[in-house]
Coordinates of C-alpha atoms in Angstrom, one line a residue:
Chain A
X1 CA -20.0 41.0 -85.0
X2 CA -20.3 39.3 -81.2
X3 CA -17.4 37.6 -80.6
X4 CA -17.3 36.5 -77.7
X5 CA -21.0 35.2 -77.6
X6 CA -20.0 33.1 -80.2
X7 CA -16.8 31.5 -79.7
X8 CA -18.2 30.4 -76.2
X9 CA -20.8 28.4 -77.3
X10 CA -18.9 26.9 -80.4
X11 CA -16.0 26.6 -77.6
X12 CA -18.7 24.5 -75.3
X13 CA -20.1 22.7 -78.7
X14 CA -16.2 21.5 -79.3
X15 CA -15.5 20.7 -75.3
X16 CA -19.1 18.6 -75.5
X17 CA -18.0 16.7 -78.8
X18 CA -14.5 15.8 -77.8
X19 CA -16.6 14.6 -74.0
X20 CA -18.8 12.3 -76.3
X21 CA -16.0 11.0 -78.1
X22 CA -14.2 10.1 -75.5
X23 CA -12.0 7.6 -77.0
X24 CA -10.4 10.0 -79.6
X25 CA -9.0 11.6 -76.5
X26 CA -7.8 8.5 -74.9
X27 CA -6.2 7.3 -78.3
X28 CA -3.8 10.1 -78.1
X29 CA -3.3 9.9 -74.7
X30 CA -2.4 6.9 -74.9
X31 CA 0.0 7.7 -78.0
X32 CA 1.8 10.0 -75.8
X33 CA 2.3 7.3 -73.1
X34 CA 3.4 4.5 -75.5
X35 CA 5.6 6.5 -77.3
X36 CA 6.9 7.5 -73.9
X37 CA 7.3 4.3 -73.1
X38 CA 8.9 3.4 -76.2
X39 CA 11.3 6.2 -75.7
X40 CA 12.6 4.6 -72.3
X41 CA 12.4 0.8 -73.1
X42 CA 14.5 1.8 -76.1
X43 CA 17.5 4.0 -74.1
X44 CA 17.2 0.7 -71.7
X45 CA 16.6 3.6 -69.1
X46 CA 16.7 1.2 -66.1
X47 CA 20.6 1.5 -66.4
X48 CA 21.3 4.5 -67.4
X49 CA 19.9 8.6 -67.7
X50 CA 19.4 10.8 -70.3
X51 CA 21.1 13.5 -70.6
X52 CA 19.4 17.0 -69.9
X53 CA 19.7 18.2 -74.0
X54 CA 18.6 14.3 -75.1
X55 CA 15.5 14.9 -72.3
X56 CA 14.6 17.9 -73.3
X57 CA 14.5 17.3 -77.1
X58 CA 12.7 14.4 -76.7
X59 CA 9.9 15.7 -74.6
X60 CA 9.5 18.6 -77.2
X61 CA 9.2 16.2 -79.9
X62 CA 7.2 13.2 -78.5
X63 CA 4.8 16.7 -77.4
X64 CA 4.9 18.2 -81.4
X65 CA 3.8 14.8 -83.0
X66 CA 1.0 14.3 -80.4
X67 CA 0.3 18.2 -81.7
X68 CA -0.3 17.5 -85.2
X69 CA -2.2 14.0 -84.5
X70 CA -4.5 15.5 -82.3
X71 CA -4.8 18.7 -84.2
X72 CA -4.7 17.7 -87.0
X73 CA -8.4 16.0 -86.7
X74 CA -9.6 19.0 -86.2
X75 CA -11.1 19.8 -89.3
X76 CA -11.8 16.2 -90.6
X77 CA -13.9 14.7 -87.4
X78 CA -16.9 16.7 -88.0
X79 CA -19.1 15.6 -91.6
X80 CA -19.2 18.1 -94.5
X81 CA -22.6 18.4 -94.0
X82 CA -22.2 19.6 -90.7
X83 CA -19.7 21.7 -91.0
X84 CA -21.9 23.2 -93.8
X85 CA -24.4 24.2 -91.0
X86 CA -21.9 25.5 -88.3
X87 CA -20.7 28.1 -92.0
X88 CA -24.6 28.9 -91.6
X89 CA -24.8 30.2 -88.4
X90 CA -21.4 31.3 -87.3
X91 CA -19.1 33.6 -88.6
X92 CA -15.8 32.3 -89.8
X93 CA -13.8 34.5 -86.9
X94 CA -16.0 33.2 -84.0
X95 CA -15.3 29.8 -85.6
X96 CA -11.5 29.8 -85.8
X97 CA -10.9 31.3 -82.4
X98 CA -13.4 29.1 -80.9
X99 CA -11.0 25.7 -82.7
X100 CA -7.8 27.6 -81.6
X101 CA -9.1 28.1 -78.1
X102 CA -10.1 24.6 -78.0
X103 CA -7.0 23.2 -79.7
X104 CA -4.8 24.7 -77.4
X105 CA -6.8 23.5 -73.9
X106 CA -6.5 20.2 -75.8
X107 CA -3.0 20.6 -76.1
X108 CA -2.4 21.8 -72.3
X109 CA -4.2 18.8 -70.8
X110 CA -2.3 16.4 -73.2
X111 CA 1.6 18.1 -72.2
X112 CA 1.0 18.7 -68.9
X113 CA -0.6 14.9 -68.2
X114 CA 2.4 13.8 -70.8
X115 CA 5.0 15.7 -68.6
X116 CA 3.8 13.6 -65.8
X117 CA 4.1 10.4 -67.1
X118 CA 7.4 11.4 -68.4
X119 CA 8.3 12.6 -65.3
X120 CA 8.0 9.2 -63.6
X121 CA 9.8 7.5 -66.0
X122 CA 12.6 10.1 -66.8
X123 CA 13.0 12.1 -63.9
X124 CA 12.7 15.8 -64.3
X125 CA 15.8 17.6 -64.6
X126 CA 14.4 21.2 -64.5
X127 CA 15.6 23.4 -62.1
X128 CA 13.4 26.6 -63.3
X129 CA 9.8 24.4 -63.0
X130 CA 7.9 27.4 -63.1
X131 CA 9.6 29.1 -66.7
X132 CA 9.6 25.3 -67.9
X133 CA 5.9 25.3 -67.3
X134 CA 5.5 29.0 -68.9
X135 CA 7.6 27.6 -71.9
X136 CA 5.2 24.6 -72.2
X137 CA 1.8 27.0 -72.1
X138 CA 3.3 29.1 -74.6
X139 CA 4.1 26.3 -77.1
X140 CA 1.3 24.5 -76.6
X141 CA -0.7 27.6 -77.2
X142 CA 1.7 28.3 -80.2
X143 CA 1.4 25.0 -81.8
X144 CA -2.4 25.2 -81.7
X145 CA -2.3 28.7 -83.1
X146 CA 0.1 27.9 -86.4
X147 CA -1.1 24.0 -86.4
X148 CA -5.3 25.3 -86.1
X149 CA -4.7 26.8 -89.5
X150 CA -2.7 23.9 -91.1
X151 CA -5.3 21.7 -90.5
X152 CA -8.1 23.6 -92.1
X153 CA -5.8 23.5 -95.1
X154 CA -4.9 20.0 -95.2
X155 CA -8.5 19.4 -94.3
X156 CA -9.2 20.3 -98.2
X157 CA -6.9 18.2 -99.6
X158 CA -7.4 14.4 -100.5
X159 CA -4.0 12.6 -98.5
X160 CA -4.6 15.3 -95.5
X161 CA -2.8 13.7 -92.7
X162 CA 0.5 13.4 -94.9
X163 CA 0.2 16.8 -95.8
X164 CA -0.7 17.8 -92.3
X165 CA 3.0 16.9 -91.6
X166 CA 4.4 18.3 -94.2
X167 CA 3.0 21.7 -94.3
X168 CA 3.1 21.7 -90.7
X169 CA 6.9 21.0 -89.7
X170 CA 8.8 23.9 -91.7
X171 CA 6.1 26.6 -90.7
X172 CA 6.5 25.1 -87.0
X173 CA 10.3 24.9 -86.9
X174 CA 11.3 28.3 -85.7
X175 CA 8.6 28.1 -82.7
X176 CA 9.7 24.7 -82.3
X177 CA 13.8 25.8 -82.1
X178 CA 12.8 28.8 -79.8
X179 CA 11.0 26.6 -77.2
X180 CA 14.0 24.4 -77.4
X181 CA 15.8 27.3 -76.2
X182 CA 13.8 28.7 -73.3
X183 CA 13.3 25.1 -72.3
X184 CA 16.5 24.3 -71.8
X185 CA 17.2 28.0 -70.2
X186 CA 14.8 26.3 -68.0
X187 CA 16.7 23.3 -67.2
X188 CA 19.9 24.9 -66.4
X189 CA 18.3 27.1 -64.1
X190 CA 19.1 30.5 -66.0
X191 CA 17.8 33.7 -64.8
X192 CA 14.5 35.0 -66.5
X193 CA 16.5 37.4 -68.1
X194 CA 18.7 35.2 -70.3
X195 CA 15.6 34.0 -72.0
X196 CA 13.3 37.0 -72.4
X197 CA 14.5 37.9 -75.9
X198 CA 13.0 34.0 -77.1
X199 CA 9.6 34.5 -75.0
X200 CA 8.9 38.0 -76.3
X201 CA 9.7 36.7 -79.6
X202 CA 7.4 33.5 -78.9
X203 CA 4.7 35.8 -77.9
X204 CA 5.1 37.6 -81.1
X205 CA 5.3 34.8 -83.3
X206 CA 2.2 33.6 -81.4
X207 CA 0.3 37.5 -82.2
X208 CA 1.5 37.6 -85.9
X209 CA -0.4 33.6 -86.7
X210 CA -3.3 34.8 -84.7
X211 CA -3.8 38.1 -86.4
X212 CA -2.9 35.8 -89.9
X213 CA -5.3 33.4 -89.1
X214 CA -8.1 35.7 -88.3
X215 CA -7.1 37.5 -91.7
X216 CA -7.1 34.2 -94.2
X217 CA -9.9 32.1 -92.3
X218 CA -12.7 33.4 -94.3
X219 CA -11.4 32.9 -97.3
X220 CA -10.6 29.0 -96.6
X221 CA -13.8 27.8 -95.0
X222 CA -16.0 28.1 -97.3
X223 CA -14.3 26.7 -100.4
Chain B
X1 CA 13.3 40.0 -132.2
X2 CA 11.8 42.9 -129.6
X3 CA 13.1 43.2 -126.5
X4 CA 11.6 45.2 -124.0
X5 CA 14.0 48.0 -122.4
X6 CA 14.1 46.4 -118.9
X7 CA 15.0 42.6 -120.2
X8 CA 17.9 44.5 -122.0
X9 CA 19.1 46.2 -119.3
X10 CA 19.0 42.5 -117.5
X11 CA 21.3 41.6 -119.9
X12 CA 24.0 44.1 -119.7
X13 CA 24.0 44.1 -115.7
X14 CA 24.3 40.3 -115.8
X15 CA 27.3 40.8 -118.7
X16 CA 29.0 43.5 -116.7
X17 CA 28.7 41.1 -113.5
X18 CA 29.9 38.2 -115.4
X19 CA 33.3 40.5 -116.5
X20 CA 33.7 42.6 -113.8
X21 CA 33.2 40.4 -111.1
X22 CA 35.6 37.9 -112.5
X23 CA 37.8 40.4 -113.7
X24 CA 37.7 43.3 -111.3
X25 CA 39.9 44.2 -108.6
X26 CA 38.9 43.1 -104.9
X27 CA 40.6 43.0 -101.6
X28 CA 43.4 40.6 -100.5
X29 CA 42.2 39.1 -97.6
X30 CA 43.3 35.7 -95.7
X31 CA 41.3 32.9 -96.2
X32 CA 38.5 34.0 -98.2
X33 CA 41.0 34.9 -101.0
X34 CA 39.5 35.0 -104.5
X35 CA 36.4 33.2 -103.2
X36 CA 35.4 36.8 -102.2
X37 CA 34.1 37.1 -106.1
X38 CA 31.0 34.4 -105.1
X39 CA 29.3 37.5 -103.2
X40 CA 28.2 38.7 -106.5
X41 CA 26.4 35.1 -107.0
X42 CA 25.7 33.8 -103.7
X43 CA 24.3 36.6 -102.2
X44 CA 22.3 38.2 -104.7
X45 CA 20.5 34.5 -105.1
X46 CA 19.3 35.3 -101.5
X47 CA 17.8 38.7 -102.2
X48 CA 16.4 37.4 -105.8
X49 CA 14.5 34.8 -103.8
X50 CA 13.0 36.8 -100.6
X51 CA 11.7 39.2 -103.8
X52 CA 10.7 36.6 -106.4
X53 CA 8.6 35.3 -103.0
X54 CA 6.9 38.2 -102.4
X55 CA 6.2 39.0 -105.3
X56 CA 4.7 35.6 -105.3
X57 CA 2.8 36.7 -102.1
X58 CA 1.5 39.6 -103.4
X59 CA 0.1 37.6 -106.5
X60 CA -1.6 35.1 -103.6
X61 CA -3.4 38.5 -101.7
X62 CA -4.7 40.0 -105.1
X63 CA -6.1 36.4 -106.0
X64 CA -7.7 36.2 -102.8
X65 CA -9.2 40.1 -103.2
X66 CA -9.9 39.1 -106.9
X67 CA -9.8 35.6 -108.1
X68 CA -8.3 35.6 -111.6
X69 CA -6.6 32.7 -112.8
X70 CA -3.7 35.2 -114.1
X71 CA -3.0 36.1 -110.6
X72 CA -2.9 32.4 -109.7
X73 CA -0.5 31.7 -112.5
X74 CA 2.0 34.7 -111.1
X75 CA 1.7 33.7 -107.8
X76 CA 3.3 29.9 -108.7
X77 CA 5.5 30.7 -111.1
X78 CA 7.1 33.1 -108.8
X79 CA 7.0 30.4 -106.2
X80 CA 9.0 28.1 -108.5
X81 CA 11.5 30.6 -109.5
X82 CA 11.7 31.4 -105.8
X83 CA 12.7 27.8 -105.0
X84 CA 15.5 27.9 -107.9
X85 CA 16.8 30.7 -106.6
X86 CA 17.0 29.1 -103.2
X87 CA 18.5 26.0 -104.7
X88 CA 20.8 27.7 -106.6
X89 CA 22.1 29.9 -103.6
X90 CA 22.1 26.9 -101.6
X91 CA 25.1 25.6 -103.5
X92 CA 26.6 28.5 -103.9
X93 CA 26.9 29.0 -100.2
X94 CA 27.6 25.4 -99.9
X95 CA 30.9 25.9 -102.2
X96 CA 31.3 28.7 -100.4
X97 CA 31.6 27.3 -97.3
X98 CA 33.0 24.5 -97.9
X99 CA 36.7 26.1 -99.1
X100 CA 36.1 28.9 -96.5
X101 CA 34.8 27.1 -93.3
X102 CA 36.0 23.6 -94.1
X103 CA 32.8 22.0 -94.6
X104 CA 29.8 21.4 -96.5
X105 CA 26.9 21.9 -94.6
X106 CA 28.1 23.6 -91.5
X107 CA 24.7 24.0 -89.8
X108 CA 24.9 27.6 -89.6
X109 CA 21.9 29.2 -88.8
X110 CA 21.3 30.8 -91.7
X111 CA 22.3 27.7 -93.7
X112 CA 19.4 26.2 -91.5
X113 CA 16.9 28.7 -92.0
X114 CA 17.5 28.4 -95.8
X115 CA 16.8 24.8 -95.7
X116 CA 14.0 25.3 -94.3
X117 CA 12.8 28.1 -96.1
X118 CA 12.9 25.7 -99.0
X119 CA 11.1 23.0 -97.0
X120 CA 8.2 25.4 -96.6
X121 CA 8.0 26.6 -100.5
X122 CA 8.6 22.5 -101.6
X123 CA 5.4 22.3 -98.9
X124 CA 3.4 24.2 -101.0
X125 CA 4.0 22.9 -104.4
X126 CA 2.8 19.6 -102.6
X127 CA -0.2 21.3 -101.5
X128 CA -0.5 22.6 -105.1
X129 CA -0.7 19.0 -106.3
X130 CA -3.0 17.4 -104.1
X131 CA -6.3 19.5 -104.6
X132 CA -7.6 18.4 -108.2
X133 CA -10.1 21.5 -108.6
X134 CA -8.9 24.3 -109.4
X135 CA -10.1 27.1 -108.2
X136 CA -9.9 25.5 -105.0
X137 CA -6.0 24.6 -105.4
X138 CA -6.0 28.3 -106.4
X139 CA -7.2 29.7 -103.1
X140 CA -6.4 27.2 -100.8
X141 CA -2.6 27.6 -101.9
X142 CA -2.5 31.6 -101.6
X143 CA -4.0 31.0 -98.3
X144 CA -1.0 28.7 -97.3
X145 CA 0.9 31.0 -99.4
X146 CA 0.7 34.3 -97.2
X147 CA 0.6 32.0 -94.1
X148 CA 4.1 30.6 -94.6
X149 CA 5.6 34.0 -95.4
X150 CA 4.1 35.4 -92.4
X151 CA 5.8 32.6 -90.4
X152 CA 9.2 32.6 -92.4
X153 CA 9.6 36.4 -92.3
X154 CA 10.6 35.7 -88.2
X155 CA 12.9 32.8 -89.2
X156 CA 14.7 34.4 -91.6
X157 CA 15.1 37.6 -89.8
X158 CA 14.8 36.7 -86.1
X159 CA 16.7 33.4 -85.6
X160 CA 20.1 33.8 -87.4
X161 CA 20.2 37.3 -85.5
X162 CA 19.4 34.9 -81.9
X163 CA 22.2 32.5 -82.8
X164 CA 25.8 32.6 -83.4
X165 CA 26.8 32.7 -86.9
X166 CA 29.9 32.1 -89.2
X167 CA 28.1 34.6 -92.0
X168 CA 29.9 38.5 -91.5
X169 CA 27.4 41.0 -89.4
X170 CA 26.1 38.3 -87.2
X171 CA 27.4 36.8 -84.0
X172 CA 29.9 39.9 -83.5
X173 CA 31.3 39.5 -86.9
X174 CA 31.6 42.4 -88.6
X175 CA 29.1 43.1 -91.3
X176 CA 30.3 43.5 -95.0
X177 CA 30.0 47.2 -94.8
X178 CA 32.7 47.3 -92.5
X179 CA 35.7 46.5 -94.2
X180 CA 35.1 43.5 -96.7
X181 CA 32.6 45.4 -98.9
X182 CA 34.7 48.4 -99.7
X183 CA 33.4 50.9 -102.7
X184 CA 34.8 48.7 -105.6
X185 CA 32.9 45.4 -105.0
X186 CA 29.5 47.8 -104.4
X187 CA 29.8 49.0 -107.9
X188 CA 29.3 45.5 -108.9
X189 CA 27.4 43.6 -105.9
X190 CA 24.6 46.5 -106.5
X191 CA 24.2 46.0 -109.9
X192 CA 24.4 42.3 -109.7
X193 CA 21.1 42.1 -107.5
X194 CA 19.2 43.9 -109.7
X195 CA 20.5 42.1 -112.7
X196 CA 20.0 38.6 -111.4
X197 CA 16.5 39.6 -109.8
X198 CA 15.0 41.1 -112.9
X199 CA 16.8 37.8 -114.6
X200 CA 13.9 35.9 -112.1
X201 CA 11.3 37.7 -113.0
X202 CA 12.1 37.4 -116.9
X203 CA 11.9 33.4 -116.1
X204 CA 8.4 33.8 -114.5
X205 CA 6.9 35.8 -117.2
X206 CA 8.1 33.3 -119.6
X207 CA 6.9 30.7 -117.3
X208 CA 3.6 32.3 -117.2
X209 CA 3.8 33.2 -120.8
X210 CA 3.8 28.9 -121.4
X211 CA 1.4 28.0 -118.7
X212 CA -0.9 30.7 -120.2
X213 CA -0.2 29.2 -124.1
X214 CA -0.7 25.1 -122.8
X215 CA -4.2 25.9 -121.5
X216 CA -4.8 28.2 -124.6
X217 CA -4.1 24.5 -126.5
X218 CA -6.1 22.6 -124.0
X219 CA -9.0 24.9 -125.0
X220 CA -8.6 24.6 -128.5
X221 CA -8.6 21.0 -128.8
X222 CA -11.5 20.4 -126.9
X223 CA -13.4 22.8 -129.3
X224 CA -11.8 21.1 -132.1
X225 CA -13.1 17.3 -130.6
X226 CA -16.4 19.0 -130.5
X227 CA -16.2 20.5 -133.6
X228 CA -15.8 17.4 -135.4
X229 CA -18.3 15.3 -133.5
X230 CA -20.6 17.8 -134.5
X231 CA -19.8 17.3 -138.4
X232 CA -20.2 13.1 -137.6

């Protein structure tokens, strides 16, 4: 097995597709931005401020439902046939790296550009940007991980966005409650210290789906 | 009627936990009073369950190592008990709580990770129902099956220990060894796991026992409907 010679090409294949289809891209950036903009229309922010726990929670959450839309396509973009062909040539490990890799630049581009938008239009009351922007990394990077392998299970399944949800949220919650907890380490401005037990265990949450993933893989994507 | 040694044993741990623990003598202590008796049914609900699930698991990784319908058939029965177990502990904890800590659902972390422990296993029953082929549902499910273990093993263990908790041994309460769980209530909290887990697995043999005797039927009518179109 060659690894890395194949997960940078499939990597390259999936950056290429997603560059041609440019408007699936734009949908969800856009559904981050309107619900953004939902989300201060509807607190009638022009007279008043969130507070730092309502900000926080929101972000996380506007940022976990663009997760599972834009994930969540992962698996159903691409034609059976075609999918046939990449089971052909690739093995099933260069292939599910190669999506999680992809999912989780995906993801990156989509918080950090959300961030900004909500930024402008909620402030930013962080006053530890740089673990705030670790804690983001890390769950974008952990939602593609756990979220990679939810989709190639909905994916089999008739109603697969309904059940993308639903298998997704209860094996996403602890990550999700963890980030919740760095994030708003972050915003008071704790010392690193106070959140290190959450990140190493983010990290490890992060290892344990990986090493999972690269365990049930083969036996999923052929069925 | 045969019973197997085990299933007899089932019953008299279960019997003596019924008597003794309604019976038996257990510490005087403020607030908790004679509530103290729902350790022998709340608790062991939570240790039948994380067993009954992974036994369930195991069931999923020897289908996917060898796919035999049998294992299939373990691996969701245990997955059902699993969730009755939950249920069940769910509101005994809820009981619990509510004449010890004033309220219902108190949004303790453990009551939380419960929840959502249930959430997952109610996940894959979906899951179960939404691929028509079989085989398929088969592997596909012990896929999501080991996956959601592997993820619920650090909520269950992890989180509650992050987090403040009303339950004893987290949060800088003392655990039950300390001083609740003194030698009297072991001789019947012990017991009582076993007795209520190997109750669990009794239900998913049966369980599997039925499944096993409805396709058996299935089979036999459609060779019967052949059969007699044959003789038209």
């Amino acid at each position: 097995m060659r690894p890395a010679s194949e997960i940078i090409p499939l990597l390259w294949k999936e950056i290429r597709l997603e560059w041609r289809q440019r408007h699936t891209f734009n949908s969800l950036l856009l559904y981050m931005v309107s619900t953004i903009w939902v989300v201060y229309l509807s607190f009638n922010l022009q007279l008043s401020q969130l507070s730092p726990i309502t900000w926080n929670t929101l972000y996380w959450i506007i940022l976990l439902f663009a997760a599972i839309n834009s994930i969540g396509k992962s698996f159903i973009q691409e034609r059976e046939g075609q999918m046939l062909y990449y089971y052909t040539l690739h093995s099933p490990v260069g292939l599910i790296f190669a999506k999680i890799i992809y999912n989780a630049l995906l993801l990156l581009l989509l918080a950090f550009l959300g961030l900004f938008f909500y930024t402008i239009l909620m402030g930013l009351p962080v006053q530890d940007v740089s673990l705030f922007g670790l804690n983001v990394a890390l769950g974008c990077v952990g939602f593609a991980t756990t979220l990679t392998m939810v989709a190639g299970i909905a994916a089999k399944t008739q109603n697969s966005s309904t059940l993308m949800a639903v298998l997704g949220f209860p094996v996403i919650l602890p990550m999700l409650l963890m980030l919740l907890k760095v994030s708003k380490n972050a915003l008071d401005g704790l010392d690193w210290s106070a959140s290190s037990d959450e990140l190493l265990t983010l990290t490890a949450i992060n290892l344990i789906v990986i090493s999972f993933s690269y365990f049930l893989f083969p036996y999923l994507w052929r069925s | 009627m045969r019973l197997a040694s085990w299933k007899i044993a089932t019953l008299f741990l279960l019997i003596y936990t019924l008597v003794a623990g309604f019976l038996g003598e257990v510490p005087r202590l403020p607030i908790i009073n004679e509530s103290i008796r729902n350790l022998y049914f709340h608790v062991p609900m939570w240790f039948g369950m994380i067993l009954i699930l992974l036994v369930s698991v195991v069931y999923s990784v020897l289908y996917l190592r060898k796919p035999q319908e049998n294992y299939d058939l373990y691996a969701v029965e245990s997955a059902n008990v699993g969730i009755l177990f939950g249920i069940l502990g769910l509101i005994t904890g809820m009981v619990w709580a509510q004449f010890t800590w004033g309220t219902f659902w108190h949004g303790d972390p453990k009551q939380n990770a419960s929840a959502i422990a249930l959430l997952i296993y109610l996940a894959y029953t979906v899951l179960r129902g939404s691929i028509e082929d079989e085989q398929q549902r088969a592997k596909i499910s012990a896929v999501y099956n080991i996956f959601a273990f592997a993820t619920l093993i650090p909520l269950l263990f992890i989180l509650p220990r992050l987090t403040d908790s009303m339950h004893p041994g987290n949060g800088g309460n003392p655990g039950f060894n300390s001083y609740d769980l003194d030698s009297r209530m072991r001789m019947i909290f012990y017991p009582a796991v076993i007795g209520w887990t190997l109750l669990g697995w009794w239900m998913v043999t049966l369980r599997v026992r039925l499944r096993k005797l409805s396709i058996f039927w299935l089979e036999k009518q459609t060779e019967n409907q052949f059969a007699v179109k044959k003789e038209a």
